[in-house]
mmCIF file of C-alpha atoms in Angstrom:
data_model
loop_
_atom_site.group_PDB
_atom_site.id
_atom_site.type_symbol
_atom_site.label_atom_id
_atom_site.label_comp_id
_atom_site.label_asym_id
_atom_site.label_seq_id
_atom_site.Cartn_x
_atom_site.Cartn_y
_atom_site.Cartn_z
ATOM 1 C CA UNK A 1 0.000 0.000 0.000
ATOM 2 C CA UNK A 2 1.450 3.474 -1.107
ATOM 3 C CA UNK A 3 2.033 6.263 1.659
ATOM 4 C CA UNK A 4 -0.875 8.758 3.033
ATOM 5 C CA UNK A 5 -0.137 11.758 1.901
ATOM 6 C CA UNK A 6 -3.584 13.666 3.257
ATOM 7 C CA UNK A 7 -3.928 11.620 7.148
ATOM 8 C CA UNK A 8 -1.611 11.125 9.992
ATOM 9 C CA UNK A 9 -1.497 8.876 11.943
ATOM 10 C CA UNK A 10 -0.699 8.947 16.151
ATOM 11 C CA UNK A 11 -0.008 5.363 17.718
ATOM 12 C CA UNK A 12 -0.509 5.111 21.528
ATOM 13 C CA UNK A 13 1.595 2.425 22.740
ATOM 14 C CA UNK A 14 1.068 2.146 27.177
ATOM 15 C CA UNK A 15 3.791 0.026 28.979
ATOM 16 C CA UNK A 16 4.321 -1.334 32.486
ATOM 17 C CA UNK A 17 7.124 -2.898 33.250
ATOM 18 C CA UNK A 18 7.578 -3.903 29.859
ATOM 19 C CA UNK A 19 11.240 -3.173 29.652
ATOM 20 C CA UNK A 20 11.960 -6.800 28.285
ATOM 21 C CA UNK A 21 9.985 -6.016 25.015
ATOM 22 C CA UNK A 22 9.426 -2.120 24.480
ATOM 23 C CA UNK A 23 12.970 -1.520 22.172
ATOM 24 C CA UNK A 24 11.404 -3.911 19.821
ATOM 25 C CA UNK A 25 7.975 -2.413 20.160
ATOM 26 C CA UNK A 26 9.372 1.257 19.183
ATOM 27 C CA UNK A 27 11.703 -0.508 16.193
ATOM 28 C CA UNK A 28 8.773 -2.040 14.759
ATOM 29 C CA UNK A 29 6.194 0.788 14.971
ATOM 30 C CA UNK A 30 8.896 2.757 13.515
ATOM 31 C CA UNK A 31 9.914 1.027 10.578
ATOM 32 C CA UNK A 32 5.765 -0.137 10.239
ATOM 33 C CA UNK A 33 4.298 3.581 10.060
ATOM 34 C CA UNK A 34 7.385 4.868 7.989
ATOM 35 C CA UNK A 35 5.698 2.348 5.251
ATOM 36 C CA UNK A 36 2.501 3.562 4.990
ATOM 37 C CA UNK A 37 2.454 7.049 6.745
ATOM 38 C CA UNK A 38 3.651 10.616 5.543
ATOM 39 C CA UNK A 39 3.397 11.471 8.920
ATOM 40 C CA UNK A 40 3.092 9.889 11.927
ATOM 41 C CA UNK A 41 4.047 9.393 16.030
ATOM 42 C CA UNK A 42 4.689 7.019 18.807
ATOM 43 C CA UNK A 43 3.272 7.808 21.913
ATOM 44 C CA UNK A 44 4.633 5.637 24.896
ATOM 45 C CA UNK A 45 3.212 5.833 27.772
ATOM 46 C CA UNK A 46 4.954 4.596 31.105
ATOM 47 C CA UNK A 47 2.625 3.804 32.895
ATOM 48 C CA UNK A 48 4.901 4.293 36.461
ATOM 49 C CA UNK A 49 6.990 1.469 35.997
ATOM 50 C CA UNK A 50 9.251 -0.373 38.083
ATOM 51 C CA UNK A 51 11.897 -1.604 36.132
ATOM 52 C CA UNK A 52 13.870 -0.094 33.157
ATOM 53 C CA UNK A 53 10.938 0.195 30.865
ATOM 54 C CA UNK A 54 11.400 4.214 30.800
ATOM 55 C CA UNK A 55 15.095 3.752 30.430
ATOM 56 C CA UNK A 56 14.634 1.087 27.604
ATOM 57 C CA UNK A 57 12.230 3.529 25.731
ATOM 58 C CA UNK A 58 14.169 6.454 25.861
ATOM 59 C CA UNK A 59 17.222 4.260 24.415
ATOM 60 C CA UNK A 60 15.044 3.324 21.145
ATOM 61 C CA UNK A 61 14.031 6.323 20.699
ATOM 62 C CA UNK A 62 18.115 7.085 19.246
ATOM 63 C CA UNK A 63 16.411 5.379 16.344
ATOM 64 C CA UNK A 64 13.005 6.322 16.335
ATOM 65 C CA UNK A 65 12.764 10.035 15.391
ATOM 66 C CA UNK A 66 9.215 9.895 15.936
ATOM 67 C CA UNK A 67 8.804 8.659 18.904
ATOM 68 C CA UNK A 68 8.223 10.187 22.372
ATOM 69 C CA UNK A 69 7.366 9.176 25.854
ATOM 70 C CA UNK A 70 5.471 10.140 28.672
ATOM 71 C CA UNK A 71 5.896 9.564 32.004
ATOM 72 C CA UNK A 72 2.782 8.614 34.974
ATOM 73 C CA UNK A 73 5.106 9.199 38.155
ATOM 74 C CA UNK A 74 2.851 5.768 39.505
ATOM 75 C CA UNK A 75 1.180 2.927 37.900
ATOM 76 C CA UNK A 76 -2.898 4.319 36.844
ATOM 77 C CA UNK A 77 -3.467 1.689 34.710
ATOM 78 C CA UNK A 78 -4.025 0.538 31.493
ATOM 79 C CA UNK A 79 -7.333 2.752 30.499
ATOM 80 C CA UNK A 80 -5.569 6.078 32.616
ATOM 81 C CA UNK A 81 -2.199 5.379 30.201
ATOM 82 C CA UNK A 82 -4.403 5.439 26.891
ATOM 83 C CA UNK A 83 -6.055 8.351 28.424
ATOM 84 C CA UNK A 84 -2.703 10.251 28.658
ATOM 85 C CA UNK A 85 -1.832 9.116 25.420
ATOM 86 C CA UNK A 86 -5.129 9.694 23.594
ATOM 87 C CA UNK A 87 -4.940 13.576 25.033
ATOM 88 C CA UNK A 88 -1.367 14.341 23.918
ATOM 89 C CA UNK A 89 -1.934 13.012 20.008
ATOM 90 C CA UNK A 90 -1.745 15.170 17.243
ATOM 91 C CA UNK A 91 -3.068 13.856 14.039
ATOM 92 C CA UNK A 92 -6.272 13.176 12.293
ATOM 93 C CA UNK A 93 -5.967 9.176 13.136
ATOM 94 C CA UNK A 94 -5.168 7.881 16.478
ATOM 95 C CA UNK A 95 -4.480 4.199 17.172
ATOM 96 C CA UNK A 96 -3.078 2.021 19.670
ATOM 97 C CA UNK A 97 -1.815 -1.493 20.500
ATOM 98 C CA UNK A 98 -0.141 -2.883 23.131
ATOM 99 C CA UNK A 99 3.574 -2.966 24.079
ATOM 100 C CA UNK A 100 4.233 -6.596 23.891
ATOM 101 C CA UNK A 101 4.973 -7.248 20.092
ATOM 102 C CA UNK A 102 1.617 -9.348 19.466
ATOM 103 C CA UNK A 103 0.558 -7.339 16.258
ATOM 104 C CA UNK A 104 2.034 -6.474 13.391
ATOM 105 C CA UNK A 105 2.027 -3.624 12.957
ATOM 106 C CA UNK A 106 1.582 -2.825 9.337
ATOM 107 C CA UNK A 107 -1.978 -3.820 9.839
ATOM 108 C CA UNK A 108 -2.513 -0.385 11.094
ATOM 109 C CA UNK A 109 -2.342 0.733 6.796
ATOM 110 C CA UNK A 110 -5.779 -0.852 6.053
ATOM 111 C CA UNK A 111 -7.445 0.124 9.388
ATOM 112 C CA UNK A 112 -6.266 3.371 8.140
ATOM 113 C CA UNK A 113 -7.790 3.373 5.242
ATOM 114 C CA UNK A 114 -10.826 2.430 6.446
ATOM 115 C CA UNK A 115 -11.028 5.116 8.520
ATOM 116 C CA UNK A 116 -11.239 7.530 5.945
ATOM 117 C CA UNK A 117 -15.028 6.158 5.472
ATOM 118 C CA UNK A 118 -15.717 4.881 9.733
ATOM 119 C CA UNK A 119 -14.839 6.819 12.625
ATOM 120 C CA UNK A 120 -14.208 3.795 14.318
ATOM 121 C CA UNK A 121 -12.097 0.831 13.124
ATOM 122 C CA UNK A 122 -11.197 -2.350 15.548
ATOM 123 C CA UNK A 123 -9.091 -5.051 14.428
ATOM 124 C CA UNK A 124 -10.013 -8.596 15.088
ATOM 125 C CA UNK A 125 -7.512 -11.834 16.015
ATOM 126 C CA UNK A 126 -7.987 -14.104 12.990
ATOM 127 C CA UNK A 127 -5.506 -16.551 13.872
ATOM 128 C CA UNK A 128 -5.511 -15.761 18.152
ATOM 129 C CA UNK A 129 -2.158 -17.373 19.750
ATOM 130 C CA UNK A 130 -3.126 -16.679 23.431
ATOM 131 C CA UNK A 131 -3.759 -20.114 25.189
ATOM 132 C CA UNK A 132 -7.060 -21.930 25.297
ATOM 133 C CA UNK A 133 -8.161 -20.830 28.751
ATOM 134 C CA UNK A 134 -7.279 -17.120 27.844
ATOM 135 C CA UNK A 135 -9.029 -17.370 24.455
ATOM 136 C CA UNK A 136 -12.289 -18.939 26.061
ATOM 137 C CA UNK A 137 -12.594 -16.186 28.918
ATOM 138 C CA UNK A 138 -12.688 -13.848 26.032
ATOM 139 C CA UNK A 139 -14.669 -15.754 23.961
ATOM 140 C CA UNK A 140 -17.739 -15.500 27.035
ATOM 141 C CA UNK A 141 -16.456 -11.603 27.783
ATOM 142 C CA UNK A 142 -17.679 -10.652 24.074
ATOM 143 C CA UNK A 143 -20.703 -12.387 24.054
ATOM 144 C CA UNK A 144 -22.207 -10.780 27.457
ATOM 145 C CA UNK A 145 -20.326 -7.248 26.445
ATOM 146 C CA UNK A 146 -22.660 -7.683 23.210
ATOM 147 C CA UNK A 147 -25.496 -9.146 25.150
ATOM 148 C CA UNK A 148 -25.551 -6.418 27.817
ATOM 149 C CA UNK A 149 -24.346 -3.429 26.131
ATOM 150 C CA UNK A 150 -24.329 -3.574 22.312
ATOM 151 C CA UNK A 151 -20.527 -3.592 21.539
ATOM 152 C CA UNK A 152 -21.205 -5.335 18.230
ATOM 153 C CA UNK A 153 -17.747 -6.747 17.223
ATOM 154 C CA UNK A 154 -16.628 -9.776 17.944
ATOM 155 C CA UNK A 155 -13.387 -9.072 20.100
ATOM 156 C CA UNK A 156 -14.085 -5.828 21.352
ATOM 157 C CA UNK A 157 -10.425 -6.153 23.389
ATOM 158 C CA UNK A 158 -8.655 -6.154 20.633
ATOM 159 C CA UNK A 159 -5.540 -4.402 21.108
ATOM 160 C CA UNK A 160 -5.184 -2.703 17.653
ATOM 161 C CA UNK A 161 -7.746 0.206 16.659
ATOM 162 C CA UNK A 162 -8.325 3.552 14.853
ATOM 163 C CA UNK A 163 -10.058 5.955 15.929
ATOM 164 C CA UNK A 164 -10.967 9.583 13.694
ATOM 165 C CA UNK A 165 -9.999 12.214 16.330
ATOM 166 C CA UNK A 166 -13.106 13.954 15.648
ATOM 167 C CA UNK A 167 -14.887 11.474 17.317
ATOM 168 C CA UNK A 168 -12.863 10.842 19.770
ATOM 169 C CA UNK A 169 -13.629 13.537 22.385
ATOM 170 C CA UNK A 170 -16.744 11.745 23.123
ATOM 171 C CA UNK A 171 -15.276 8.377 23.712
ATOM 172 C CA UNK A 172 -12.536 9.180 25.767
ATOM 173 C CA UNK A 173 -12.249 6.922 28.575
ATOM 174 C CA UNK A 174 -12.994 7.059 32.700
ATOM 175 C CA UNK A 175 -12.530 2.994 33.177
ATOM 176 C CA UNK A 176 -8.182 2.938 34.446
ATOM 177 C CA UNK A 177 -8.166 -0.898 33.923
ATOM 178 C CA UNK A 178 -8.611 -3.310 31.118
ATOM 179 C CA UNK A 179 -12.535 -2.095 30.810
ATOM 180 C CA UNK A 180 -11.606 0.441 28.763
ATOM 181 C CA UNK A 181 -12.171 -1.355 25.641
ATOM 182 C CA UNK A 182 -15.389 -2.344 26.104
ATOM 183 C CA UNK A 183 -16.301 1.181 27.343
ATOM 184 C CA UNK A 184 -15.506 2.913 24.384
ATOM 185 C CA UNK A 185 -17.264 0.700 22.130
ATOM 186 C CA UNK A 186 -20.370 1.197 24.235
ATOM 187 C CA UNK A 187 -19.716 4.849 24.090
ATOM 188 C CA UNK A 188 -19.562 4.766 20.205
ATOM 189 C CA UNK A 189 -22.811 2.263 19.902
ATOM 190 C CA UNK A 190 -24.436 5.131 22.406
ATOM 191 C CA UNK A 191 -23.334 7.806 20.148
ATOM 192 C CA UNK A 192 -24.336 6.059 16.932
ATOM 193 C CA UNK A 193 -21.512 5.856 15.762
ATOM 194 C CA UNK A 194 -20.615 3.398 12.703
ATOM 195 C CA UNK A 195 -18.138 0.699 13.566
ATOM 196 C CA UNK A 196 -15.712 -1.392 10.948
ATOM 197 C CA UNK A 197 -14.034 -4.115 12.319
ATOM 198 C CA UNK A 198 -10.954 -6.060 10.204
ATOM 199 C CA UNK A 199 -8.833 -9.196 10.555
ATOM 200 C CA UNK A 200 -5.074 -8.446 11.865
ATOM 201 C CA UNK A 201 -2.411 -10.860 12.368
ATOM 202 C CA UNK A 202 -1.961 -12.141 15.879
ATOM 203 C CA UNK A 203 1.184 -13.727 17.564
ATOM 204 C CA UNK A 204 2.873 -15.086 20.826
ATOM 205 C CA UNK A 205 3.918 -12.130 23.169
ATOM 206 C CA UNK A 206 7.629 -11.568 22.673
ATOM 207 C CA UNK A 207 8.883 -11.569 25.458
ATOM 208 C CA UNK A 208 8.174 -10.257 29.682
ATOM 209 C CA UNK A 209 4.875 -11.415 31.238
ATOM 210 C CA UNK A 210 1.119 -10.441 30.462
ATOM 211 C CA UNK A 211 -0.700 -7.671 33.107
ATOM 212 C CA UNK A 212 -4.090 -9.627 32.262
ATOM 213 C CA UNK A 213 -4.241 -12.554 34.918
ATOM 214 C CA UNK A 214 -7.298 -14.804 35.980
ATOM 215 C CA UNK A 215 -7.601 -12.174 38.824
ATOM 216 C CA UNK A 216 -8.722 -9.446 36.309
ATOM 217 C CA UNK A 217 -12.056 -11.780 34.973
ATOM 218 C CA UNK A 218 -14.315 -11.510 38.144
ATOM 219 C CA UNK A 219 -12.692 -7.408 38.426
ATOM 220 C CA UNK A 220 -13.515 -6.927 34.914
ATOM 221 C CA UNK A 221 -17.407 -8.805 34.422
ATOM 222 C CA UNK A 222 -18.219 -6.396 38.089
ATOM 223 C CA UNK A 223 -17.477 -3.351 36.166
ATOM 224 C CA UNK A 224 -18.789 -4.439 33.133
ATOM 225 C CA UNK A 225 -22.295 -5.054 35.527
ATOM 226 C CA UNK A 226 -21.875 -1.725 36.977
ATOM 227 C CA UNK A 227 -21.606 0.070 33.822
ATOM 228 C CA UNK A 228 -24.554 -1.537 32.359
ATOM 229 C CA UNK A 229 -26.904 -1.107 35.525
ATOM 230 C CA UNK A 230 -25.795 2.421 35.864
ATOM 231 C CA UNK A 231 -25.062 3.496 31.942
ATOM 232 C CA UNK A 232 -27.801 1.533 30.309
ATOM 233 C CA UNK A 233 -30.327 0.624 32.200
ATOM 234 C CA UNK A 234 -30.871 3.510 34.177
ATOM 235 C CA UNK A 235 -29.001 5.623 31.804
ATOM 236 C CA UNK A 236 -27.416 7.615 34.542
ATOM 237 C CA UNK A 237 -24.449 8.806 32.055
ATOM 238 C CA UNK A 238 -22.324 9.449 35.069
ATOM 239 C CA UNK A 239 -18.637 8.319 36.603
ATOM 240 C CA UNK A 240 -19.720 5.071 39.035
ATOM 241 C CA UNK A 241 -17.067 3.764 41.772
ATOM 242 C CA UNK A 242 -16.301 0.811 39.058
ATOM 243 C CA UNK A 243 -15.324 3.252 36.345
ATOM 244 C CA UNK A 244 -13.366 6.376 38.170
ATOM 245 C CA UNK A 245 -10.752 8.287 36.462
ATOM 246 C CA UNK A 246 -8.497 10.039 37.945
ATOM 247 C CA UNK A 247 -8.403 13.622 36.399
ATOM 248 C CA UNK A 248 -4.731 14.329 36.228
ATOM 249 C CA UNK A 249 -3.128 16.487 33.788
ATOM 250 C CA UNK A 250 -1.202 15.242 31.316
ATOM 251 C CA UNK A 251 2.783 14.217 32.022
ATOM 252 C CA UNK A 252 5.100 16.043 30.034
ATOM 253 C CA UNK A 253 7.097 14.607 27.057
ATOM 254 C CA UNK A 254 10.218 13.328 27.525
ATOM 255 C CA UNK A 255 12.896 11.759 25.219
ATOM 256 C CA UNK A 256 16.232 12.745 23.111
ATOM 257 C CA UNK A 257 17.493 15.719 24.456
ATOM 258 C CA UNK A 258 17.036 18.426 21.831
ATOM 259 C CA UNK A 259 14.226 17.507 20.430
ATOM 260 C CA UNK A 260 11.006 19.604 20.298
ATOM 261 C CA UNK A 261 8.294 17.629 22.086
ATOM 262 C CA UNK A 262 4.888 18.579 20.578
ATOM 263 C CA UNK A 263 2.651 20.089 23.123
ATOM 264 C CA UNK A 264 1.412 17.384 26.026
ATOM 265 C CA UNK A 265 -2.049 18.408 25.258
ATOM 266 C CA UNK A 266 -3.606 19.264 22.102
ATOM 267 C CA UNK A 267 -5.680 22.530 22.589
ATOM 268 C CA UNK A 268 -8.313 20.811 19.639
ATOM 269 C CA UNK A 269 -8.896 17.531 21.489
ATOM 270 C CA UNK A 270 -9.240 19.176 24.561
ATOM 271 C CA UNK A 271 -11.551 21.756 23.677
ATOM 272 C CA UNK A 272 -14.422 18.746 22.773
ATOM 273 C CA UNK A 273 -14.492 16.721 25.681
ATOM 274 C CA UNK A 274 -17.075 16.961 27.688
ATOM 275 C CA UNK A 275 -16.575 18.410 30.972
ATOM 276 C CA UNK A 276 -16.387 14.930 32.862
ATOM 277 C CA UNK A 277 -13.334 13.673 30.340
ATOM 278 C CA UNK A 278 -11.448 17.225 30.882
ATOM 279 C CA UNK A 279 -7.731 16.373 32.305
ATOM 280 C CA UNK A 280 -7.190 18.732 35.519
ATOM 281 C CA UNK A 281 -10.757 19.103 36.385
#
């Protein structure tokens, strides 16, 4: 696929403790955007590690002109490190996958282009090399997040999607953990929004050890409860205990010195969140 001349593109990549893999994460989304994008950036987002994961990052980034990081002093979680990510992006297209190497990352050029059409654009595991037990927890996940709350895709956590930053004000998230998925897909089925989904290429984690364990499942299905007693069924539209976010403002960017970090907090993004998703409020 030739380059994008007309959209850029902003990849969110969080990481905790993820200093075994995140080099190889920053090479690859790197050399994977440089092949379809005209323009493009990597957001990391340490996420208050405790090992070398910011040191590791800021080391790639000697080869990765377009990538920056940003620093959470202690570990939000997952949804809070998209959040910080999601706020600081600059271009028309923002994405983001996980730090552990399990997509590849060139995938990202026809989710793209599809989101010149659909604000929304999820990728789907066509080939899933997660373990049996994993795979069948998520297999039940996405049918009751599609039973209960009308995600309509069929692996709505999914680490690889698109999203039009237009639309993205009103799906930022309030969930910190692994939720936040699920809650932005509700968000854009609330909102009416259309949303494509597309096979990407799955494989084995490269390398340090997964933050989803079999603790997460019964944390996870009582938020996923709350939020549908409180969001859909009594269609509250408010911030429940389950789904709190901290409102923080955005860490500064860090990374070669010399080099012009773009501003932590994009005065266009900002300016159409509602007043709940503000940072600093």
């Amino acid at each position: 696929m030739g380059t994008f001349t007309r959209t850029g593109l902003s990849l969110v990549i969080p990481a905790f403790n993820e200093a075994a893999v995140i080099r190889r994460a920053i090479a690859e989304a790197e050399a994977a955007l440089g092949l379809s994008f005209e323009r493009f950036e990597i957001l990391v987002v340490d996420d208050g590690s405790s090992d070398a994961t910011a040191t590791e990052a800021s080391g790639a980034m000697e080869a990765a002109p377009h990538a920056r990081l940003l620093r959470h002093p202690t570990n939000r979680g997952y949804g809070a490190a998209l959040r910080t990510g999601f706020e600081a992006a600059r271009y028309e297209l923002v994405a983001f996958t996980d730090a552990d190497c399990q997509f590849d990352l060139t995938d990202l050029a026809q989710l793209a282009e599809r989101a010149e059409a659909v604000p929304v654009v999820v990728g789907f595991r066509a080939d899933r090399k997660d373990p049996w037990r994993r795979r069948f927890l998520s297999w039940g996940y996405n049918v009751l997040a599609r039973a209960l709350l009308g995600t309509r895709v069929r692996d709505v956590d999914c680490a690889l999607k698109v999203f039009r930053r237009d639309t993205l004000a009103g799906l930022m998230p309030e969930s910190r953990g692994f939720f936040v998925n699920t809650e932005m897909l509700t968000r854009a089925r609330q909102l009416g929004l259309e949303v494509a989904e597309l096979p990407v290429t799955h494989r084995p984690r490269a390398g340090g050890e997964s933050k989803v364990s079999l603790r997460e499942v019964p944390r996870t299905a009582r938020t996923l409860l709350n939020f549908w007693w409180h969001e859909v069924v009594r269609g509250d539209r408010r911030t429940t205990p389950a789904v709190l976010q901290a409102r923080l403002p955005v860490p500064r960017a860090t990374g070669l010195p010399g080099r012009d970090p773009a501003p932590s907090s994009p005065p266009a993004l900002r300016a159409g969140l509602p007043e709940r998703h503000r940072a600093g409020v």
